[in-house]
CSV table of C-alpha atoms in Angstrom, one decimal:
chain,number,residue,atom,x,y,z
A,366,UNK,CA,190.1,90.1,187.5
A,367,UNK,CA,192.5,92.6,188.6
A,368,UNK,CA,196.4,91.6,188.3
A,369,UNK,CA,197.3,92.6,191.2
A,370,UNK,CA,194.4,90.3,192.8
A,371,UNK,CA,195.3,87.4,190.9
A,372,UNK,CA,199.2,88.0,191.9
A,373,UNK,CA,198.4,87.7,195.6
A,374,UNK,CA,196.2,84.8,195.2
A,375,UNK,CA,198.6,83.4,193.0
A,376,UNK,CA,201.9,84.2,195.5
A,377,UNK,CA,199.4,83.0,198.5
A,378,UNK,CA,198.8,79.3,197.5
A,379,UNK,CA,202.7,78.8,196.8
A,380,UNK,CA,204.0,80.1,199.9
A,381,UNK,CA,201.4,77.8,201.7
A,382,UNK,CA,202.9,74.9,199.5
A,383,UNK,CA,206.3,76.1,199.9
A,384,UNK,CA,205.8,75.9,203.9
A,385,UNK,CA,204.5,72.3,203.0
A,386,UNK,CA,207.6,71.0,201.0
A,387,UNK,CA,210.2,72.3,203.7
A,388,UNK,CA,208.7,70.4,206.1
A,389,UNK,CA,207.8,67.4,204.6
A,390,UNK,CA,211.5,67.8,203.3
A,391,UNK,CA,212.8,68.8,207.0
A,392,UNK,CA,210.5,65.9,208.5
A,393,UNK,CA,212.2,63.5,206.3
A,394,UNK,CA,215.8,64.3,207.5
A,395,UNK,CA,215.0,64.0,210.6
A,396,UNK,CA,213.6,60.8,210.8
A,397,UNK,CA,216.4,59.9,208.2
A,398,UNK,CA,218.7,61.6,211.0
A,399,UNK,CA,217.5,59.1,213.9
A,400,UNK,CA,218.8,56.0,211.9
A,401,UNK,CA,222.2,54.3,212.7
A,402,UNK,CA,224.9,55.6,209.7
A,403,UNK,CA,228.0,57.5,209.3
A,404,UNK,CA,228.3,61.4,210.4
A,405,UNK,CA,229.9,62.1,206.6
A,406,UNK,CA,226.3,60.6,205.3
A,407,UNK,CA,224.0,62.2,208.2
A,408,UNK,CA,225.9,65.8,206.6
A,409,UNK,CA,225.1,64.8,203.3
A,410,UNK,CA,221.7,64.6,203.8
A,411,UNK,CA,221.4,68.3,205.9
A,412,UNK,CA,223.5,69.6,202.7
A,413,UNK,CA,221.7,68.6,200.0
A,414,UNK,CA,218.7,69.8,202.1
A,415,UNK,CA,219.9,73.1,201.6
A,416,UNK,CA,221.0,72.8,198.3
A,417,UNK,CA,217.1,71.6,196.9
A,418,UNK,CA,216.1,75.4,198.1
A,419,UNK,CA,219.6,77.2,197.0
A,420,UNK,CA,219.9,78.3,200.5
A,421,UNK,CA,224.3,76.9,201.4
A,422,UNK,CA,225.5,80.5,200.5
A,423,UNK,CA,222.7,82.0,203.0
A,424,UNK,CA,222.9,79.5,205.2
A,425,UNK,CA,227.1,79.5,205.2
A,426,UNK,CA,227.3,83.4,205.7
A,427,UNK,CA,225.0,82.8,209.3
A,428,UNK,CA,226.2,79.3,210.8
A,429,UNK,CA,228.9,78.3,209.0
A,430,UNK,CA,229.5,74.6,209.4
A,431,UNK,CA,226.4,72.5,208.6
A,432,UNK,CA,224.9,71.0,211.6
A,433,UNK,CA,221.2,69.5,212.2
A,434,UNK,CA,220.4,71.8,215.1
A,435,UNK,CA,221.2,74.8,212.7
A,436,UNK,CA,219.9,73.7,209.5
A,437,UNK,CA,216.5,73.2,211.2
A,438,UNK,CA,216.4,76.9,213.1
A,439,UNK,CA,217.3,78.3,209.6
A,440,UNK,CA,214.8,76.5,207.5
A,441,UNK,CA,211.7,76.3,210.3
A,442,UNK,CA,212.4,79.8,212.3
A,443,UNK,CA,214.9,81.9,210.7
A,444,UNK,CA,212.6,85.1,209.5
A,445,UNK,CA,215.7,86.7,207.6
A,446,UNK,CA,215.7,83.3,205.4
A,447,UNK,CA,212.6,84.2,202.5
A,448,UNK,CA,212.1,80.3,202.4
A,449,UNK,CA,211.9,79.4,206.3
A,450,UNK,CA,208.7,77.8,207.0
A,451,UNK,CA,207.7,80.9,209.3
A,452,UNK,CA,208.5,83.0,206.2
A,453,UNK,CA,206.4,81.1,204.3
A,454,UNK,CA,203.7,81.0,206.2
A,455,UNK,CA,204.1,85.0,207.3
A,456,UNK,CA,203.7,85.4,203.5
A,457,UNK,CA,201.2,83.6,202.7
A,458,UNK,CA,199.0,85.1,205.4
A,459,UNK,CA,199.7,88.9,204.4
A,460,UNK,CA,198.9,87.5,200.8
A,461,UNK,CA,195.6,86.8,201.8
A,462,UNK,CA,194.7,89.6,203.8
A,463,UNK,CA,195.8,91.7,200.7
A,464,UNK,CA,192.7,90.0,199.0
A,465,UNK,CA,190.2,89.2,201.9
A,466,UNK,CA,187.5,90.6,199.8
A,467,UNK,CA,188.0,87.7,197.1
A,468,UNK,CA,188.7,85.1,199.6
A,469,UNK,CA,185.5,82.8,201.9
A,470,UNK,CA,185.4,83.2,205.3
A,471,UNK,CA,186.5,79.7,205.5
A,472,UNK,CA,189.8,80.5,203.7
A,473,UNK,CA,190.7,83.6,205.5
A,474,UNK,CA,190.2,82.2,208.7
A,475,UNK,CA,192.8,79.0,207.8
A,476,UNK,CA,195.4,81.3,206.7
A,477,UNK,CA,195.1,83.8,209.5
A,478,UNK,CA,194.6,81.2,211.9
A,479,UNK,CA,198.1,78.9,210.6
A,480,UNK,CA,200.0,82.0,211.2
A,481,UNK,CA,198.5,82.8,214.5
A,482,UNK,CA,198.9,79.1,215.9
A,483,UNK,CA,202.8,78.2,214.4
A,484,UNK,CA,203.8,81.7,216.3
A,485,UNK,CA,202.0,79.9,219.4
A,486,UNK,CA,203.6,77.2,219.2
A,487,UNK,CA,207.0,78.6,218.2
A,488,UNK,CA,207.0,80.8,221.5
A,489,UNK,CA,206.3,77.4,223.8
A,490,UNK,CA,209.0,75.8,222.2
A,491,UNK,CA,206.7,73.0,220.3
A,492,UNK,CA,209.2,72.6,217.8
A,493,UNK,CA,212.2,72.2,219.7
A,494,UNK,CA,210.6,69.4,221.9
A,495,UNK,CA,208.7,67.4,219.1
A,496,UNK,CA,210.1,68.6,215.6
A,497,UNK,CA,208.4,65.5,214.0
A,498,UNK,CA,204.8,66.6,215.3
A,499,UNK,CA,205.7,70.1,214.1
A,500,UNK,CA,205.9,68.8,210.9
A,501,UNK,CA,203.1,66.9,210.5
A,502,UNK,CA,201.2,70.2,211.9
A,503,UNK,CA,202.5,72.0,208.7
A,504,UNK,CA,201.6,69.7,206.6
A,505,UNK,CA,197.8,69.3,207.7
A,506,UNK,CA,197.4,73.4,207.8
A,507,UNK,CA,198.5,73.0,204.4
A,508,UNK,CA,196.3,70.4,202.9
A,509,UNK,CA,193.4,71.6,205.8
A,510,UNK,CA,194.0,75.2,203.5
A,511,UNK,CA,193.8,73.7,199.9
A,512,UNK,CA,190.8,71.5,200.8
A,513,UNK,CA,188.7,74.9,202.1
A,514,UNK,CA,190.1,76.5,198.7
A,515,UNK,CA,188.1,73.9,197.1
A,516,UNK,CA,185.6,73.0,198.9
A,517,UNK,CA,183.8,76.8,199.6
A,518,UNK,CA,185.8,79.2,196.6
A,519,UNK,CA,183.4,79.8,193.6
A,520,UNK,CA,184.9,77.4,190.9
A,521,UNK,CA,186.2,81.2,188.9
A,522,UNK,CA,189.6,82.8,188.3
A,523,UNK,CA,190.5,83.7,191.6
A,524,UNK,CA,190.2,79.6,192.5
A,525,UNK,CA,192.3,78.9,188.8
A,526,UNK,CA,194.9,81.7,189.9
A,527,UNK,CA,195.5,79.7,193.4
A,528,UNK,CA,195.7,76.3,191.9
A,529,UNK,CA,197.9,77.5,189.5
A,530,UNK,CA,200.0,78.7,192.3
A,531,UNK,CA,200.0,75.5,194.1
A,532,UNK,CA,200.8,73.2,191.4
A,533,UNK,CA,203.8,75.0,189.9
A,534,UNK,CA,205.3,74.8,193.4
A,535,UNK,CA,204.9,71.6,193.8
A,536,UNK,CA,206.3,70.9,190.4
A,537,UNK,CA,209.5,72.9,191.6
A,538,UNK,CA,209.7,71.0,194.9
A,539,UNK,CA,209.5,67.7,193.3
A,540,UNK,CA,212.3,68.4,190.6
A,541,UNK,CA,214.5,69.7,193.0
A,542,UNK,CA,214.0,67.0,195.9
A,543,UNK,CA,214.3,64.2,193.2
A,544,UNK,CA,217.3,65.9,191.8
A,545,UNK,CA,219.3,66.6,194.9
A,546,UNK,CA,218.7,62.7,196.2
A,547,UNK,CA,219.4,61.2,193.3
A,548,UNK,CA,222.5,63.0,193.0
A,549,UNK,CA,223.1,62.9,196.6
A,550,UNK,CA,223.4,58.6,196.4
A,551,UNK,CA,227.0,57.6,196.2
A,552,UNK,CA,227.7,55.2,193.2
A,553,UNK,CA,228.3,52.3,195.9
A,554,UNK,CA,224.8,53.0,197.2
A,555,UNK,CA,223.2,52.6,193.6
A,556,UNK,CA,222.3,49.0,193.2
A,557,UNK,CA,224.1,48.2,196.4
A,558,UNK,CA,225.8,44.6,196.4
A,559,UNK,CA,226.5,44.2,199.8
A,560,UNK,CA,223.4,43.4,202.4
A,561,UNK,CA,224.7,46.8,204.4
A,562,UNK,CA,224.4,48.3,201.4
A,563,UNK,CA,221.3,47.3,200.3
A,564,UNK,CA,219.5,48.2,204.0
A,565,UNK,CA,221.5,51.8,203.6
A,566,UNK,CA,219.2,51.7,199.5
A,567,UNK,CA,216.0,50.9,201.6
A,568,UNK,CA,215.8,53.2,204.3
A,569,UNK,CA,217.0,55.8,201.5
A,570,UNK,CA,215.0,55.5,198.6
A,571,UNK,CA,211.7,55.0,201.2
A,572,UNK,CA,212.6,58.4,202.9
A,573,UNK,CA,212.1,59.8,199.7
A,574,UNK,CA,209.2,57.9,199.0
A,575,UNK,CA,207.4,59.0,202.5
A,576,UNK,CA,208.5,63.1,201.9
A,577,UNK,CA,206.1,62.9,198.9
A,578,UNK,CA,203.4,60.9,200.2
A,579,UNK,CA,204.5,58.3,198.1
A,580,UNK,CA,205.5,55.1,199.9
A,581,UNK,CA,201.9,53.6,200.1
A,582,UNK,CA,201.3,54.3,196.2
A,583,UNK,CA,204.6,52.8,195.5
A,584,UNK,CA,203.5,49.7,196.9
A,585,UNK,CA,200.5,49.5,195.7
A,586,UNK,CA,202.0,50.6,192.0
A,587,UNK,CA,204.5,48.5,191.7
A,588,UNK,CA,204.4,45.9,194.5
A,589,UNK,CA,208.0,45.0,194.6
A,590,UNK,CA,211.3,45.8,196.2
A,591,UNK,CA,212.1,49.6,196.1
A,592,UNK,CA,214.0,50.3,193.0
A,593,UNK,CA,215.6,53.8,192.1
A,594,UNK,CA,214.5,53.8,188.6
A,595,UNK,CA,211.1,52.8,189.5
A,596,UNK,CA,211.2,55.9,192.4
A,597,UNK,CA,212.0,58.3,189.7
A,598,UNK,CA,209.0,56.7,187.0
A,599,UNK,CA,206.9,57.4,189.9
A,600,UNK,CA,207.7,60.9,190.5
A,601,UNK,CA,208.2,62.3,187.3
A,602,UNK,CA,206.3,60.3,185.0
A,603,UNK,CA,203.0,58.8,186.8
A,604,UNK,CA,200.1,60.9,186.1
A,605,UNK,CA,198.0,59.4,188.6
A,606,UNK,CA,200.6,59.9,191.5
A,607,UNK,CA,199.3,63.4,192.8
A,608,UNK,CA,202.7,64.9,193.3
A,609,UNK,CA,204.5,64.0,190.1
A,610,UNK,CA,205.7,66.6,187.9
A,611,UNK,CA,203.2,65.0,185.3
A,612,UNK,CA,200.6,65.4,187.8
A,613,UNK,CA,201.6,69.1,188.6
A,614,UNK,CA,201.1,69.8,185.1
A,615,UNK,CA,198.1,68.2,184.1
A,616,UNK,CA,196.9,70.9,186.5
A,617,UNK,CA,199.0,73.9,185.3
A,618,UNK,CA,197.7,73.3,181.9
A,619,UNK,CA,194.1,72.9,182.8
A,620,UNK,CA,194.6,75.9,185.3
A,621,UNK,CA,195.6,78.2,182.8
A,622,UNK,CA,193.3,77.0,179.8
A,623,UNK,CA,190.8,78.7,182.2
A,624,UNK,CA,192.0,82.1,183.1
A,625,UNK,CA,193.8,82.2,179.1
A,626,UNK,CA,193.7,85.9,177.5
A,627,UNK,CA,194.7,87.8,174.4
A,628,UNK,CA,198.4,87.2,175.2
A,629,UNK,CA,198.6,84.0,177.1
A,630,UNK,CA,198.7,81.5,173.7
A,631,UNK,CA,202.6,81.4,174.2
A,632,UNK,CA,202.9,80.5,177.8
A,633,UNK,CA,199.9,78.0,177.0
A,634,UNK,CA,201.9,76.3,174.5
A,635,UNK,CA,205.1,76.2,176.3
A,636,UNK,CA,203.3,74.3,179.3
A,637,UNK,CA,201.1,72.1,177.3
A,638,UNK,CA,204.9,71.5,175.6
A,639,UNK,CA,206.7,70.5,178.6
A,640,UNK,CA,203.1,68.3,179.7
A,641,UNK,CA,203.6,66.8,176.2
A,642,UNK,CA,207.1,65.7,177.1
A,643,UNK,CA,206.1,64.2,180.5
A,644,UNK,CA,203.1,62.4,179.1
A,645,UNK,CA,205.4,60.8,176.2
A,646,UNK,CA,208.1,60.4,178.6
A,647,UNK,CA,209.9,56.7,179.3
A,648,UNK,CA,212.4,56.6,182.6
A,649,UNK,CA,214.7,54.4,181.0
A,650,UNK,CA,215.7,57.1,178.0
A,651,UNK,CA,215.5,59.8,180.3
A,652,UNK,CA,217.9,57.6,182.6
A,653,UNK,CA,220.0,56.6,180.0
A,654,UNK,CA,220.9,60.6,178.9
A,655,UNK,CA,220.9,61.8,182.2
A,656,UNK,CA,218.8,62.1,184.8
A,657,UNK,CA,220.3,65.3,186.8
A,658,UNK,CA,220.5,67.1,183.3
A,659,UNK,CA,216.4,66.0,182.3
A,660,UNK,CA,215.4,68.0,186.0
A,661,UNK,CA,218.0,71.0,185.5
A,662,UNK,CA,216.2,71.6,182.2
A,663,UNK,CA,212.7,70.6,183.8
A,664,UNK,CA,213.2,73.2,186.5
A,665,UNK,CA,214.5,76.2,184.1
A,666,UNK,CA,211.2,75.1,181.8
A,667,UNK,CA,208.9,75.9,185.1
A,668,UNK,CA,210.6,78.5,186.1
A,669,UNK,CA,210.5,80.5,182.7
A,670,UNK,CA,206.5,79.6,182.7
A,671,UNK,CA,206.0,81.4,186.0
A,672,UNK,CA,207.9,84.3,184.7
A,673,UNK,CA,205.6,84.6,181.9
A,674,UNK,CA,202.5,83.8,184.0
A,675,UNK,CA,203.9,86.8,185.9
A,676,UNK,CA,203.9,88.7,182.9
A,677,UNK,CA,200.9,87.6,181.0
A,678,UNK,CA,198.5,88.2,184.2
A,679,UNK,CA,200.0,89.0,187.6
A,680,UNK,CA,201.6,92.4,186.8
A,681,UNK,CA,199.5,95.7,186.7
A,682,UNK,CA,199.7,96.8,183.2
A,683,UNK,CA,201.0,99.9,182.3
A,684,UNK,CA,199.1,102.6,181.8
């Protein structure tokens, strides 16, 4: 397969999940946002939003002070911002139309028809009067794209390249939501005492658990009161949860086994290295040294692996 075919496949399927993440991130907040608490907590929470994607400097030099109403135009509209979900989804569709030719019918069509519909829907002010629905919208043009992907692709590199693309997003996004909430949670909050204290650990860990899809499975895991180490198990460690990092690299692993070359046996080993620490993994050591420094470490790991995927298949040789 070309390289530069298998870098917009590749850069396609991780804006789509990019677009995902913000919102499910963005949705989150919001609901987060409607609950009774403290104005120093509520600006917590829009903060650290913009801290997960690196954006306070960007976000700073525009708006200045942090406010919900801003924070939401920047990350859902804002074109100048590379990560806004209109960004996202603007690059994800010119990915695609770069490779038409190696895409179905069915695929081309999602993509062109997401960016076509979230400009619609932009222009009538959809967002602005229901930002919750808006979300939600996001989020099913992004699993209503992966599930054409796989459901009419022929199962050969161009489908490995996209997966691969999709998975080491999501491993990003998880690493960096974790991080930023964990690290968000004032010491008081942690194993609250008080019964104010302990609704305030609830509704927090839970909104964390719902912007991965993961309240339901923690239940049904677990089936007991929502515990912060048991939050982080889930996400990092539990194969079987589909947006864990050990999830996200079961996939990047068995991804890249398929579209290995002559050059590729180092960047295979690092990721079936970083799998290996996952899969051998227990919460409570990684707790007990430091959870903030485990994901800082995790997230350098992943993003040195895309920089060699980069350079093992996605850039045109010389000649």
């Amino acid at each position: 397969m070309l390289s530069r075919t298998a870098d917009h496949l590749f850069w396609m399927s991780r804006y789509t999940e990019r677009a995902e993440n913000t919102a499910r991130m963005l949705d989150v907040n919001y609901q987060t946002s409607l609950l009774p608490q403290s104005a120093a907590v509520a600006q917590v929470g829009w903060q650290g939003l913009l801290s997960i994607s690196e954006l306070l400097p960007a976000y700073a030099a525009k708006h200045g002070d942090v406010t919900p109403r801003s924070v939401m135009e920047f990350m859902v509209k804002d074109e100048s911002n590379p990560s806004s979900i209109v960004s996202c989804l603007k690059a994800a569709r010119e990915n695609a139309r770069a490779v038409r030719g190696s895409l179905t019918t069915e695929a081309w069509e999602t993509q062109n028809q997401t960016w076509l519909e979230v400009n619609r829907m932009l222009r009538k002010g959809e967002f602005e009067r229901d930002p919750g629905q808006f979300f939600e919208w996001v989020k099913f043009r992004s699993h209503l794209s992966r599930g054409v992907t796989v459901g009419t692709m022929l199962m050969d590199e161009a489908l490995h390249f996209m997966r691969l693309g999709t998975f080491l997003e999501r491993a990003d996004n998880t690493a960096r939501l974790v991080d930023v909430k964990f690290h968000a949670v004032q010491s008081d909050f942690f194993g609250a005492a008080s019964e104010k204290d302990q609704e305030y650990d609830f509704y927090h860990w839970s909104a964390i658990l719902r912007s991965v899809s993961g309240f339901e499975i923690y239940r049904k895991v677990y089936r007991d009161v929502i515990k912060p180490e048991r939050v982080a198990d889930l996400l990092i460690l539990r194969a079987d949860m589909p947006r864990s990092l050990h999830a996200s690299l079961n996939e990047v692993v068995s991804n890249l086994a398929m579209v290995a070359n002559d050059q590729s046996a180092e960047t295979q080993r690092r990721a079936g290295k970083l799998r290996a620490d996952l899969q051998y993994g227990d919460i409570d050591e990684i707790l007990a040294t430091g959870l903030h420094a485990f994901l800082t470490q995790f997230l350098d790991r992943v993003n040195e692996l895309g920089g060699r995927i980069s350079r093992d298949f996605l850039v045109p040789a010389k000649a």
